[in-house]
């Protein structure tokens, strides 16, 4: 049998696992593997990013979007350090990701060689699997285990490899492990199901708070909600699981949420937490009974005190409960919530349809809605843009991805790149603030290089406005939140893409249409006026602290800029 380079064996194994692309940047401690990848580029494409952080964020986005493992690579030292932000995003949002990280040659390990750092220690916290290969004979089995652990535990696997091992001949024909992985089938106990049914039968005002764990169970979720006459509130990561305009949907909850969602949650006599670890305790009522469904038993009761925990898959558990309960007749609480939501939608539509300058973000969302395909992928960045997209861009069948638990700025562009690679025939749209886009802007060139026709909407208000608003909410004066002027349309053109600068409302529609008709990557740079992202419900402390900011600002500068008072008062009551 002809001996192969170990790097070639690993490349073939990656292909056998169904992996068709890797994000990374070539460098001296992975160049041996890079040469093996070059020889298989038709089956396993290497996507050269301009910064390893973008590669890791793209791998995480790909995993969130498809459920398949995302793969990124880096050299030792600086490249490996750059990966961390994207890997922590994958960890936080439970996305399967494999990082193949080079290390200095085997004989140099431990000698403080050039670019050598303690990679095992550095990656220990972020990973579910973290091993360094000592010999080439270990590599195939370690690779299998790394991929398996990432899938089963929905997390990050790190495989550290001294570059010389890739070049060595692999002599061992038999492998200790096989490819493939198996997840255990978990279903709640009959006792727990019986207790849950009893609570559901007694409830007069049940409310469902569903998270990303219900993806793939949309039909079961709707059928269950209709059966028990409960409104559905979605976490941020679950946006798009059911259409935003669905009669049962009250939108999101928390700081980015809707007033009808807050009202329903505070009036509920039973909360059903389904596939979510909703972290914002202040937006959940005290002393209300709760049922939680999660396939991870350790998540049950972790974020909120519950009466009953159902450890099982949401799809199967919801189907079982629906089929083993009598349908509720009293829908008065549901109808009250629906009426509030209709009024909320009317208010949003009025705000979105304004034809005026200076422009505000809701107007941009309205025109994006018009050019957005029904199967588009929306990659939303973090900041005020999260509020505008979540609240004002209704999704029907579109996919939505974001950095959820880590909430890292700069995730929008890598997400769109990953979406376009995953689904070449679908629209891939990034919606970013100027602050978030600036953090990763160099990789717009990556979209140009690989002819990825992504569309990037930039809400340009020349500031880190979410932080500005947070400072004001705390009663502080704003400090170091201004970013300064930048023309992102000219930047796009300099990168080889298309750029559209929109400074007047009258140019918004035509620029959107032109950009979306193009088969090139494009940036639509929309200059907007700053607007406070008021929550659906403004609490007492928020109101008091914001008043402190206004008073300090007046005595310091002599100026006072009041928020929309009609909207503010409406959300106080």
Tab-separated table of N, CA and C in Angstrom, residues 432-518:
chain	number	residue	atom	x	y	z
A	432	UNK	N	-25.919	45.913	9.493
A	432	UNK	CA	-24.893	46.292	10.461
A	432	UNK	C	-25.024	47.758	10.852
A	433	UNK	N	-24.551	48.069	12.042
A	433	UNK	CA	-24.281	49.447	12.391
A	433	UNK	C	-22.897	49.803	11.905
A	434	UNK	N	-22.593	51.095	11.837
A	434	UNK	CA	-21.259	51.478	11.379
A	434	UNK	C	-20.187	51.017	12.366
A	435	UNK	N	-20.516	50.952	13.655
A	435	UNK	CA	-19.552	50.481	14.639
A	435	UNK	C	-19.200	49.019	14.449
A	436	UNK	N	-20.217	48.172	14.306
A	436	UNK	CA	-19.977	46.750	14.126
A	436	UNK	C	-19.270	46.444	12.823
A	437	UNK	N	-19.687	47.091	11.735
A	437	UNK	CA	-19.059	46.818	10.438
A	437	UNK	C	-17.595	47.224	10.447
A	438	UNK	N	-17.273	48.343	11.094
A	438	UNK	CA	-15.885	48.808	11.125
A	438	UNK	C	-14.942	47.791	11.753
A	439	UNK	N	-15.465	46.949	12.652
A	439	UNK	CA	-14.598	45.989	13.331
A	439	UNK	C	-14.078	44.893	12.405
A	440	UNK	N	-14.798	44.610	11.330
A	440	UNK	CA	-14.419	43.509	10.436
A	440	UNK	C	-14.441	43.927	8.968
A	441	UNK	N	-14.446	45.220	8.714
A	441	UNK	CA	-14.692	45.720	7.354
A	441	UNK	C	-13.697	45.194	6.334
A	442	UNK	N	-12.462	44.867	6.793
A	442	UNK	CA	-11.457	44.390	5.840
A	442	UNK	C	-11.927	43.152	5.086
A	443	UNK	N	-12.831	42.375	5.667
A	443	UNK	CA	-13.235	41.136	5.013
A	443	UNK	C	-14.376	41.308	4.024
A	444	UNK	N	-14.784	42.542	3.761
A	444	UNK	CA	-15.644	42.750	2.589
A	444	UNK	C	-14.883	42.346	1.330
A	445	UNK	N	-13.550	42.492	1.365
A	445	UNK	CA	-12.703	42.066	0.253
A	445	UNK	C	-12.824	40.560	0.024
A	446	UNK	N	-13.038	39.798	1.093
A	446	UNK	CA	-13.219	38.349	0.957
A	446	UNK	C	-14.443	38.038	0.095
A	447	UNK	N	-15.539	38.764	0.326
A	447	UNK	CA	-16.740	38.576	-0.494
A	447	UNK	C	-16.455	38.927	-1.946
A	448	UNK	N	-15.674	39.980	-2.168
A	448	UNK	CA	-15.328	40.383	-3.538
A	448	UNK	C	-14.465	39.312	-4.198
A	449	UNK	N	-13.463	38.833	-3.473
A	449	UNK	CA	-12.536	37.848	-4.038
A	449	UNK	C	-13.255	36.583	-4.500
A	450	UNK	N	-14.194	36.114	-3.678
A	450	UNK	CA	-14.874	34.854	-3.993
A	450	UNK	C	-16.206	35.074	-4.711
A	451	UNK	N	-16.424	36.310	-5.159
A	451	UNK	CA	-17.618	36.664	-5.950
A	451	UNK	C	-18.900	36.246	-5.227
A	452	UNK	N	-18.960	36.609	-3.962
A	452	UNK	CA	-20.139	36.326	-3.145
A	452	UNK	C	-21.038	37.563	-3.187
A	453	UNK	N	-22.199	37.478	-3.803
A	453	UNK	CA	-23.031	38.675	-4.014
A	453	UNK	C	-23.820	39.101	-2.776
A	454	UNK	N	-23.138	39.169	-1.642
A	454	UNK	CA	-23.809	39.568	-0.404
A	454	UNK	C	-24.215	41.037	-0.479
A	455	UNK	N	-25.236	41.397	0.268
A	455	UNK	CA	-25.657	42.795	0.386
A	455	UNK	C	-25.490	43.205	1.846
A	456	UNK	N	-24.807	44.314	2.060
A	456	UNK	CA	-24.548	44.811	3.414
A	456	UNK	C	-25.260	46.148	3.590
A	457	UNK	N	-26.241	46.178	4.471
A	457	UNK	CA	-26.925	47.424	4.816
A	457	UNK	C	-26.219	48.000	6.036
A	458	UNK	N	-25.705	49.201	5.935
A	458	UNK	CA	-25.057	49.847	7.073
A	458	UNK	C	-25.911	51.022	7.535
A	459	UNK	N	-26.350	50.955	8.784
A	459	UNK	CA	-27.082	52.056	9.409
A	459	UNK	C	-26.042	52.987	10.023
A	460	UNK	N	-25.771	54.064	9.322
A	460	UNK	CA	-24.620	54.913	9.615
A	460	UNK	C	-25.048	56.158	10.387
A	461	UNK	N	-24.856	56.145	11.691
A	461	UNK	CA	-25.159	57.339	12.487
A	461	UNK	C	-23.911	57.901	13.169
A	462	UNK	N	-22.745	57.439	12.710
A	462	UNK	CA	-21.449	57.981	13.154
A	462	UNK	C	-21.208	57.813	14.652
A	463	UNK	N	-21.801	56.781	15.237
A	463	UNK	CA	-21.594	56.590	16.679
A	463	UNK	C	-21.836	55.142	17.085
A	464	UNK	N	-21.322	54.802	18.259
A	464	UNK	CA	-21.661	53.520	18.882
A	464	UNK	C	-22.905	53.807	19.719
A	465	UNK	N	-24.036	53.827	19.060
A	465	UNK	CA	-25.227	54.419	19.673
A	465	UNK	C	-25.857	53.550	20.759
A	466	UNK	N	-25.685	52.222	20.713
A	466	UNK	CA	-26.200	51.390	21.794
A	466	UNK	C	-25.487	51.718	23.099
A	467	UNK	N	-24.171	51.887	23.029
A	467	UNK	CA	-23.404	52.226	24.233
A	467	UNK	C	-23.763	53.639	24.693
A	468	UNK	N	-23.989	54.518	23.750
A	468	UNK	CA	-24.397	55.884	24.087
A	468	UNK	C	-25.709	55.868	24.862
A	469	UNK	N	-26.649	55.062	24.377
A	469	UNK	CA	-27.948	54.962	25.046
A	469	UNK	C	-27.807	54.308	26.418
A	470	UNK	N	-26.939	53.294	26.519
A	470	UNK	CA	-26.738	52.633	27.809
A	470	UNK	C	-26.152	53.604	28.836
A	471	UNK	N	-25.215	54.435	28.395
A	471	UNK	CA	-24.646	55.432	29.305
A	471	UNK	C	-25.732	56.384	29.804
A	472	UNK	N	-26.597	56.796	28.888
A	472	UNK	CA	-27.689	57.701	29.256
A	472	UNK	C	-28.672	57.012	30.202
A	473	UNK	N	-28.954	55.745	29.934
A	473	UNK	CA	-29.866	54.972	30.781
A	473	UNK	C	-29.347	54.869	32.216
A	474	UNK	N	-28.044	54.870	32.360
A	474	UNK	CA	-27.434	54.775	33.683
A	474	UNK	C	-27.347	56.126	34.376
A	475	UNK	N	-27.782	57.159	33.677
A	475	UNK	CA	-27.733	58.495	34.252
A	475	UNK	C	-26.424	59.207	34.010
A	476	UNK	N	-25.563	58.641	33.149
A	476	UNK	CA	-24.264	59.241	32.866
A	476	UNK	C	-24.329	60.094	31.603
A	477	UNK	N	-23.393	61.024	31.509
A	477	UNK	CA	-23.236	61.735	30.246
A	477	UNK	C	-22.468	60.834	29.279
A	478	UNK	N	-22.734	61.037	28.001
A	478	UNK	CA	-22.094	60.170	27.008
A	478	UNK	C	-20.622	60.540	26.859
A	479	UNK	N	-19.812	59.510	26.613
A	479	UNK	CA	-18.373	59.726	26.520
A	479	UNK	C	-17.765	58.717	25.555
A	480	UNK	N	-17.001	59.211	24.596
A	480	UNK	CA	-16.247	58.408	23.632
A	480	UNK	C	-17.131	57.437	22.839
A	481	UNK	N	-18.293	57.896	22.438
A	481	UNK	CA	-19.172	57.050	21.616
A	481	UNK	C	-19.285	57.550	20.185
A	482	UNK	N	-18.704	58.705	19.876
A	482	UNK	CA	-18.749	59.214	18.504
A	482	UNK	C	-17.657	58.549	17.678
A	483	UNK	N	-18.015	58.132	16.454
A	483	UNK	CA	-17.071	57.431	15.585
A	483	UNK	C	-16.483	58.317	14.492
A	484	UNK	N	-17.184	59.363	14.132
A	484	UNK	CA	-16.721	60.186	13.031
A	484	UNK	C	-17.297	59.731	11.703
A	485	UNK	N	-17.041	60.511	10.698
A	485	UNK	CA	-17.639	60.311	9.378
A	485	UNK	C	-16.858	59.292	8.567
A	486	UNK	N	-17.580	58.423	7.861
A	486	UNK	CA	-16.951	57.528	6.886
A	486	UNK	C	-17.949	57.217	5.787
A	487	UNK	N	-17.478	57.228	4.556
A	487	UNK	CA	-18.303	56.898	3.396
A	487	UNK	C	-18.045	55.439	3.037
A	488	UNK	N	-18.939	54.563	3.470
A	488	UNK	CA	-18.749	53.131	3.229
A	488	UNK	C	-19.016	52.740	1.778
A	489	UNK	N	-19.733	53.574	1.042
A	489	UNK	CA	-19.954	53.302	-0.380
A	489	UNK	C	-18.640	53.413	-1.150
A	490	UNK	N	-17.860	54.446	-0.847
A	490	UNK	CA	-16.554	54.599	-1.492
A	490	UNK	C	-15.618	53.469	-1.067
A	491	UNK	N	-15.724	53.053	0.193
A	491	UNK	CA	-14.934	51.919	0.667
A	491	UNK	C	-15.264	50.664	-0.130
A	492	UNK	N	-16.560	50.418	-0.360
A	492	UNK	CA	-16.970	49.237	-1.132
A	492	UNK	C	-16.379	49.267	-2.534
A	493	UNK	N	-16.420	50.418	-3.155
A	493	UNK	CA	-15.874	50.551	-4.507
A	493	UNK	C	-14.363	50.333	-4.512
A	494	UNK	N	-13.681	50.839	-3.482
A	494	UNK	CA	-12.234	50.641	-3.383
A	494	UNK	C	-11.878	49.169	-3.230
A	495	UNK	N	-12.789	48.400	-2.633
A	495	UNK	CA	-12.570	46.960	-2.454
A	495	UNK	C	-12.888	46.158	-3.715
A	496	UNK	N	-13.516	46.799	-4.686
A	496	UNK	CA	-13.903	46.098	-5.907
A	496	UNK	C	-15.361	45.704	-5.948
A	497	UNK	N	-16.130	46.115	-4.947
A	497	UNK	CA	-17.566	45.846	-4.938
A	497	UNK	C	-18.346	47.070	-5.377
A	498	UNK	N	-19.643	47.039	-5.139
A	498	UNK	CA	-20.491	48.178	-5.463
A	498	UNK	C	-20.869	48.913	-4.183
A	499	UNK	N	-20.970	50.234	-4.272
A	499	UNK	CA	-21.322	51.028	-3.114
A	499	UNK	C	-22.407	52.028	-3.425
A	500	UNK	N	-23.336	52.181	-2.496
A	500	UNK	CA	-24.455	53.116	-2.656
A	500	UNK	C	-24.551	53.948	-1.382
A	501	UNK	N	-24.407	55.241	-1.541
A	501	UNK	CA	-24.511	56.157	-0.412
A	501	UNK	C	-25.887	56.811	-0.442
A	502	UNK	N	-26.639	56.654	0.640
A	502	UNK	CA	-27.998	57.183	0.700
A	502	UNK	C	-28.062	58.230	1.813
A	503	UNK	N	-28.200	59.488	1.434
A	503	UNK	CA	-28.261	60.580	2.402
A	503	UNK	C	-29.640	61.217	2.472
A	504	UNK	N	-30.484	60.944	1.446
A	504	UNK	CA	-31.829	61.503	1.404
A	504	UNK	C	-32.838	60.379	1.216
A	505	UNK	N	-33.989	60.535	1.821
A	505	UNK	CA	-35.020	59.501	1.742
A	505	UNK	C	-35.408	59.206	0.299
A	506	UNK	N	-35.436	60.216	-0.528
A	506	UNK	CA	-35.892	60.030	-1.915
A	506	UNK	C	-34.985	59.078	-2.700
A	507	UNK	N	-33.755	58.847	-2.203
A	507	UNK	CA	-32.823	57.949	-2.903
A	507	UNK	C	-32.807	56.536	-2.325
A	508	UNK	N	-33.538	56.323	-1.251
A	508	UNK	CA	-33.450	55.041	-0.542
A	508	UNK	C	-33.969	53.882	-1.389
A	509	UNK	N	-35.155	54.019	-1.926
A	509	UNK	CA	-35.766	52.920	-2.673
A	509	UNK	C	-34.961	52.550	-3.911
A	510	UNK	N	-34.542	53.538	-4.689
A	510	UNK	CA	-33.809	53.257	-5.924
A	510	UNK	C	-32.450	52.618	-5.632
A	511	UNK	N	-31.795	53.076	-4.567
A	511	UNK	CA	-30.493	52.490	-4.219
A	511	UNK	C	-30.637	51.044	-3.779
A	512	UNK	N	-31.661	50.771	-2.991
A	512	UNK	CA	-31.925	49.390	-2.571
A	512	UNK	C	-32.178	48.503	-3.787
A	513	UNK	N	-33.016	48.960	-4.684
A	513	UNK	CA	-33.367	48.164	-5.861
A	513	UNK	C	-32.141	47.904	-6.737
A	514	UNK	N	-31.319	48.931	-6.939
A	514	UNK	CA	-30.115	48.759	-7.746
A	514	UNK	C	-29.160	47.752	-7.122
A	515	UNK	N	-28.934	47.893	-5.829
A	515	UNK	CA	-27.997	47.008	-5.141
A	515	UNK	C	-28.461	45.554	-5.186
A	516	UNK	N	-29.742	45.338	-4.969
A	516	UNK	CA	-30.252	43.974	-4.915
A	516	UNK	C	-30.445	43.362	-6.301
A	517	UNK	N	-30.440	44.191	-7.318
A	517	UNK	CA	-30.513	43.663	-8.688
A	517	UNK	C	-29.143	43.227	-9.192
A	518	UNK	N	-28.096	43.662	-8.499
A	518	UNK	CA	-26.731	43.374	-8.927
A	518	UNK	C	-26.298	41.976	-8.500
